[in-house]
mmCIF file of C-alpha atoms in Angstrom:
data_model
loop_
_atom_site.group_PDB
_atom_site.id
_atom_site.type_symbol
_atom_site.label_atom_id
_atom_site.label_comp_id
_atom_site.label_asym_id
_atom_site.label_seq_id
_atom_site.Cartn_x
_atom_site.Cartn_y
_atom_site.Cartn_z
ATOM 1 C CA MET A 127 -7.014 -0.771 -43.338
ATOM 2 C CA GLU A 128 -7.004 -1.534 -39.611
ATOM 3 C CA LYS A 129 -10.413 -2.355 -37.994
ATOM 4 C CA SER A 130 -10.524 -0.514 -34.604
ATOM 5 C CA ILE A 131 -12.441 -2.213 -31.781
ATOM 6 C CA THR A 132 -13.847 0.142 -29.152
ATOM 7 C CA PRO A 133 -13.613 -0.612 -25.447
ATOM 8 C CA ALA A 134 -17.488 -0.898 -25.251
ATOM 9 C CA LYS A 135 -17.585 -3.364 -28.214
ATOM 10 C CA SER A 136 -14.749 -5.525 -26.619
ATOM 11 C CA GLY A 137 -16.898 -5.736 -23.538
ATOM 12 C CA LEU A 138 -19.938 -7.057 -25.254
ATOM 13 C CA LEU A 139 -18.959 -10.715 -24.921
ATOM 14 C CA PHE A 140 -18.446 -10.377 -21.265
ATOM 15 C CA GLY A 141 -21.587 -8.569 -20.840
ATOM 16 C CA VAL A 142 -23.446 -11.321 -22.574
ATOM 17 C CA LEU A 143 -21.868 -13.937 -20.526
ATOM 18 C CA PHE A 144 -22.696 -12.099 -17.211
ATOM 19 C CA GLY A 145 -26.364 -11.581 -18.254
ATOM 20 C CA VAL A 146 -26.769 -15.179 -19.319
ATOM 21 C CA LEU A 147 -25.166 -16.317 -15.882
ATOM 22 C CA MET A 148 -27.623 -14.249 -13.977
ATOM 23 C CA VAL A 149 -30.573 -15.484 -16.036
ATOM 24 C CA LEU A 150 -29.380 -19.169 -15.312
ATOM 25 C CA GLU A 151 -29.146 -18.434 -11.650
ATOM 26 C CA PHE A 152 -32.686 -17.005 -11.597
ATOM 27 C CA VAL A 153 -33.943 -19.942 -13.523
ATOM 28 C CA ILE A 154 -32.265 -22.566 -11.201
ATOM 29 C CA MET A 155 -33.686 -20.720 -8.207
ATOM 30 C CA TYR A 156 -37.136 -20.707 -9.667
ATOM 31 C CA VAL A 157 -36.928 -24.471 -10.464
ATOM 32 C CA ILE A 158 -35.526 -25.316 -7.087
ATOM 33 C CA GLY A 159 -38.174 -23.173 -5.295
ATOM 34 C CA MET A 160 -37.786 -19.562 -4.564
ATOM 35 C CA LYS A 161 -39.837 -19.767 -1.252
ATOM 36 C CA SER A 162 -37.261 -22.016 0.372
ATOM 37 C CA LEU A 163 -34.279 -20.063 -0.827
ATOM 38 C CA VAL A 164 -35.396 -16.292 -0.279
ATOM 39 C CA ASN A 165 -34.841 -16.342 3.534
ATOM 40 C CA SER A 166 -31.777 -18.579 3.215
ATOM 41 C CA SER A 167 -28.189 -18.179 2.956
ATOM 42 C CA ILE A 168 -28.279 -19.198 -0.646
ATOM 43 C CA GLY A 169 -30.386 -16.226 -1.577
ATOM 44 C CA LEU A 170 -27.924 -14.018 0.187
ATOM 45 C CA ILE A 171 -25.186 -15.599 -1.612
ATOM 46 C CA VAL A 172 -26.708 -15.267 -5.061
ATOM 47 C CA ASN A 173 -27.344 -11.529 -4.387
ATOM 48 C CA ILE A 174 -23.738 -10.924 -3.338
ATOM 49 C CA ALA A 175 -22.591 -12.744 -6.427
ATOM 50 C CA ASN A 176 -24.798 -10.673 -8.684
ATOM 51 C CA TYR A 177 -24.161 -7.385 -7.242
ATOM 52 C CA LEU A 178 -20.462 -7.663 -6.003
ATOM 53 C CA VAL A 179 -18.471 -10.657 -7.102
ATOM 54 C CA LEU A 180 -19.665 -11.321 -10.722
ATOM 55 C CA PRO A 181 -19.639 -7.737 -11.866
ATOM 56 C CA ILE A 182 -16.085 -7.108 -10.434
ATOM 57 C CA ILE A 183 -14.813 -10.324 -12.198
ATOM 58 C CA PHE A 184 -16.446 -9.696 -15.444
ATOM 59 C CA VAL A 185 -15.219 -5.889 -15.505
ATOM 60 C CA TYR A 186 -11.791 -6.996 -14.642
ATOM 61 C CA LEU A 187 -11.790 -9.756 -17.277
ATOM 62 C CA GLY A 188 -13.129 -7.258 -19.911
ATOM 63 C CA CYS A 189 -10.629 -4.595 -19.043
ATOM 64 C CA THR A 190 -7.741 -6.862 -19.107
ATOM 65 C CA ASN A 191 -8.985 -8.420 -22.298
ATOM 66 C CA TYR A 192 -9.052 -5.149 -23.990
ATOM 67 C CA LYS A 193 -5.681 -4.130 -22.631
ATOM 68 C CA ASN A 194 -3.870 -7.458 -23.435
ATOM 69 C CA LYS A 195 -5.544 -8.740 -26.567
ATOM 70 C CA ILE A 196 -6.933 -5.728 -28.343
ATOM 71 C CA ASN A 197 -4.854 -2.571 -27.442
ATOM 72 C CA ASN A 198 -1.299 -3.970 -27.279
ATOM 73 C CA GLY A 199 -0.968 -3.878 -23.396
ATOM 74 C CA TYR A 200 -2.409 -0.419 -23.082
ATOM 75 C CA ILE A 201 -5.810 0.791 -21.470
ATOM 76 C CA SER A 202 -6.491 4.175 -20.335
ATOM 77 C CA PHE A 203 -8.653 4.927 -17.223
ATOM 78 C CA GLY A 204 -11.460 6.121 -19.575
ATOM 79 C CA GLU A 205 -11.259 2.989 -21.612
ATOM 80 C CA CYS A 206 -11.643 0.995 -18.358
ATOM 81 C CA LEU A 207 -14.764 2.980 -17.472
ATOM 82 C CA LYS A 208 -16.362 2.485 -20.989
ATOM 83 C CA THR A 209 -15.685 -1.246 -20.898
ATOM 84 C CA GLY A 210 -16.999 -1.860 -17.349
ATOM 85 C CA VAL A 211 -20.238 0.249 -17.839
ATOM 86 C CA ALA A 212 -20.658 -1.529 -21.196
ATOM 87 C CA ILE A 213 -20.437 -4.961 -19.661
ATOM 88 C CA THR A 214 -22.803 -4.312 -16.863
ATOM 89 C CA PHE A 215 -25.350 -2.512 -19.007
ATOM 90 C CA VAL A 216 -25.281 -5.447 -21.522
ATOM 91 C CA ALA A 217 -25.758 -7.884 -18.564
ATOM 92 C CA ALA A 218 -28.577 -5.740 -17.089
ATOM 93 C CA PHE A 219 -30.335 -5.495 -20.393
ATOM 94 C CA ILE A 220 -30.328 -9.256 -20.910
ATOM 95 C CA TYR A 221 -31.393 -9.960 -17.257
ATOM 96 C CA ALA A 222 -34.167 -7.169 -17.229
ATOM 97 C CA THR A 223 -35.531 -8.392 -20.625
ATOM 98 C CA PHE A 224 -35.582 -11.906 -19.308
ATOM 99 C CA ASN A 225 -37.368 -10.680 -16.110
ATOM 100 C CA VAL A 226 -39.893 -8.756 -17.997
ATOM 101 C CA ILE A 227 -40.696 -11.730 -20.407
ATOM 102 C CA PHE A 228 -40.765 -14.270 -17.582
ATOM 103 C CA ASN A 229 -43.292 -12.135 -15.742
ATOM 104 C CA PHE A 230 -45.631 -11.938 -18.766
ATOM 105 C CA ILE A 231 -45.256 -15.791 -19.235
ATOM 106 C CA PHE A 232 -45.822 -16.569 -15.470
ATOM 107 C CA PRO A 233 -48.039 -13.663 -14.214
ATOM 108 C CA ASP A 234 -48.355 -15.691 -10.875
ATOM 109 C CA PHE A 235 -44.806 -15.270 -10.177
ATOM 110 C CA ILE A 236 -45.180 -11.623 -8.960
ATOM 111 C CA ASN A 237 -47.984 -12.703 -6.554
ATOM 112 C CA GLU A 238 -45.869 -15.604 -5.274
ATOM 113 C CA MET A 239 -42.994 -13.212 -4.523
ATOM 114 C CA ILE A 240 -45.336 -10.770 -2.853
ATOM 115 C CA SER A 241 -46.688 -13.670 -0.731
ATOM 116 C CA ILE A 242 -43.004 -14.606 0.259
ATOM 117 C CA SER A 243 -42.192 -11.078 1.053
ATOM 118 C CA LYS A 244 -45.261 -10.686 3.234
ATOM 119 C CA GLU A 245 -44.294 -13.771 5.095
ATOM 120 C CA ALA A 246 -40.777 -12.524 5.602
ATOM 121 C CA MET A 247 -42.010 -9.027 6.736
ATOM 122 C CA LEU A 248 -44.135 -10.647 9.412
ATOM 123 C CA LEU A 249 -41.413 -13.110 10.534
ATOM 124 C CA LYS A 250 -38.989 -10.193 11.009
ATOM 125 C CA ASN A 251 -41.342 -7.894 12.759
ATOM 126 C CA PRO A 252 -44.516 -9.800 14.080
ATOM 127 C CA ASN A 253 -45.784 -6.390 15.532
ATOM 128 C CA LEU A 254 -46.516 -4.835 12.244
ATOM 129 C CA THR A 255 -49.820 -3.143 11.877
ATOM 130 C CA SER A 256 -52.025 -3.974 8.928
ATOM 131 C CA ASP A 257 -51.466 -0.431 7.652
ATOM 132 C CA GLN A 258 -47.691 -0.832 7.752
ATOM 133 C CA LEU A 259 -47.758 -4.279 6.049
ATOM 134 C CA GLU A 260 -50.200 -2.897 3.438
ATOM 135 C CA THR A 261 -47.703 -0.032 2.820
ATOM 136 C CA GLY A 262 -44.814 -2.475 2.511
ATOM 137 C CA ILE A 263 -46.626 -4.697 0.061
ATOM 138 C CA THR A 264 -47.770 -1.616 -1.951
ATOM 139 C CA MET A 265 -44.116 -0.628 -2.324
ATOM 140 C CA ILE A 266 -43.082 -4.196 -3.276
ATOM 141 C CA LYS A 267 -45.803 -4.253 -5.912
ATOM 142 C CA LYS A 268 -44.689 -1.015 -7.411
ATOM 143 C CA PHE A 269 -41.075 -2.116 -7.614
ATOM 144 C CA MET A 270 -42.113 -5.445 -9.300
ATOM 145 C CA ASN A 271 -43.811 -3.589 -12.057
ATOM 146 C CA PRO A 272 -41.969 -4.337 -15.276
ATOM 147 C CA MET A 273 -42.056 -0.814 -16.277
ATOM 148 C CA ILE A 274 -40.105 -0.012 -13.242
ATOM 149 C CA VAL A 275 -37.996 -3.056 -12.980
ATOM 150 C CA PHE A 276 -36.478 -2.680 -16.518
ATOM 151 C CA PRO A 277 -35.116 0.959 -16.219
ATOM 152 C CA VAL A 278 -34.057 0.441 -12.419
ATOM 153 C CA THR A 279 -32.173 -2.673 -13.345
ATOM 154 C CA LEU A 280 -30.337 -0.868 -16.159
ATOM 155 C CA ALA A 281 -29.429 2.186 -13.951
ATOM 156 C CA MET A 282 -28.498 0.260 -10.886
ATOM 157 C CA TYR A 283 -26.144 -2.195 -12.796
ATOM 158 C CA SER A 284 -24.680 0.737 -14.953
ATOM 159 C CA PHE A 285 -23.961 2.569 -11.597
ATOM 160 C CA PHE A 286 -22.188 -0.634 -10.248
ATOM 161 C CA GLY A 287 -20.325 -0.959 -13.471
ATOM 162 C CA LEU A 288 -19.163 2.645 -13.213
ATOM 163 C CA PHE A 289 -18.132 2.143 -9.505
ATOM 164 C CA TYR A 290 -16.258 -1.067 -9.981
ATOM 165 C CA SER A 291 -14.669 0.349 -13.186
ATOM 166 C CA LEU A 292 -13.277 3.207 -11.240
ATOM 167 C CA ILE A 293 -11.564 0.740 -8.899
ATOM 168 C CA ILE A 294 -10.466 -1.713 -11.648
ATOM 169 C CA GLY A 295 -9.353 1.181 -13.817
ATOM 170 C CA ALA A 296 -7.104 2.501 -11.171
ATOM 171 C CA ILE A 297 -5.479 -0.838 -10.807
ATOM 172 C CA VAL A 298 -5.202 -2.143 -14.517
ATOM 173 C CA LYS A 299 -4.627 1.186 -16.399
ATOM 174 C CA ASN A 300 -1.523 1.382 -18.478
ATOM 175 C CA GLU A 301 -1.544 4.648 -20.508
ATOM 176 C CA ASN A 302 0.044 4.368 -24.052
ATOM 177 C CA PRO A 303 3.032 6.869 -23.974
ATOM 178 C CA GLN A 304 2.458 7.413 -27.772
ATOM 179 C CA SER A 305 -0.977 8.604 -27.549
ATOM 180 C CA SER A 306 -1.566 12.355 -27.079
#
């Protein structure tokens, strides 16, 4: 009896690796000092890595792994989509869960990030009125709420996974001529 591995299950390992990598980046940035990194090129590099480079790499690796090691050199466009979304969803779940737990363990972190954001807003636009500044801070507080962060992170990374899977699927797909 042959055991079938679905595209989503095959992407599980890559999703876990991607999620753990994002958690490690966060921890390293926190230990180094978020304040010094937020307005620097390092913060920009980490964001580009987490939202563009790493998802593309892990989706590509997951799709080619399924194609070459599990499915005898074949992968359909739909299987690429399933694999890519599964990878990014698992990574987002790990990262969002860590983020929520981290904010419960270190409740001052949110206030620290709000303070950093406030400084950055004033630095970029010193002519902000107190009402505009307060509106911006209120929005930041809403989006730092764990009940908002968790589902938004899942949805955002799943969307990125879908988008990148569309591109990667078009490149790596190799339909099995035997399948109907």
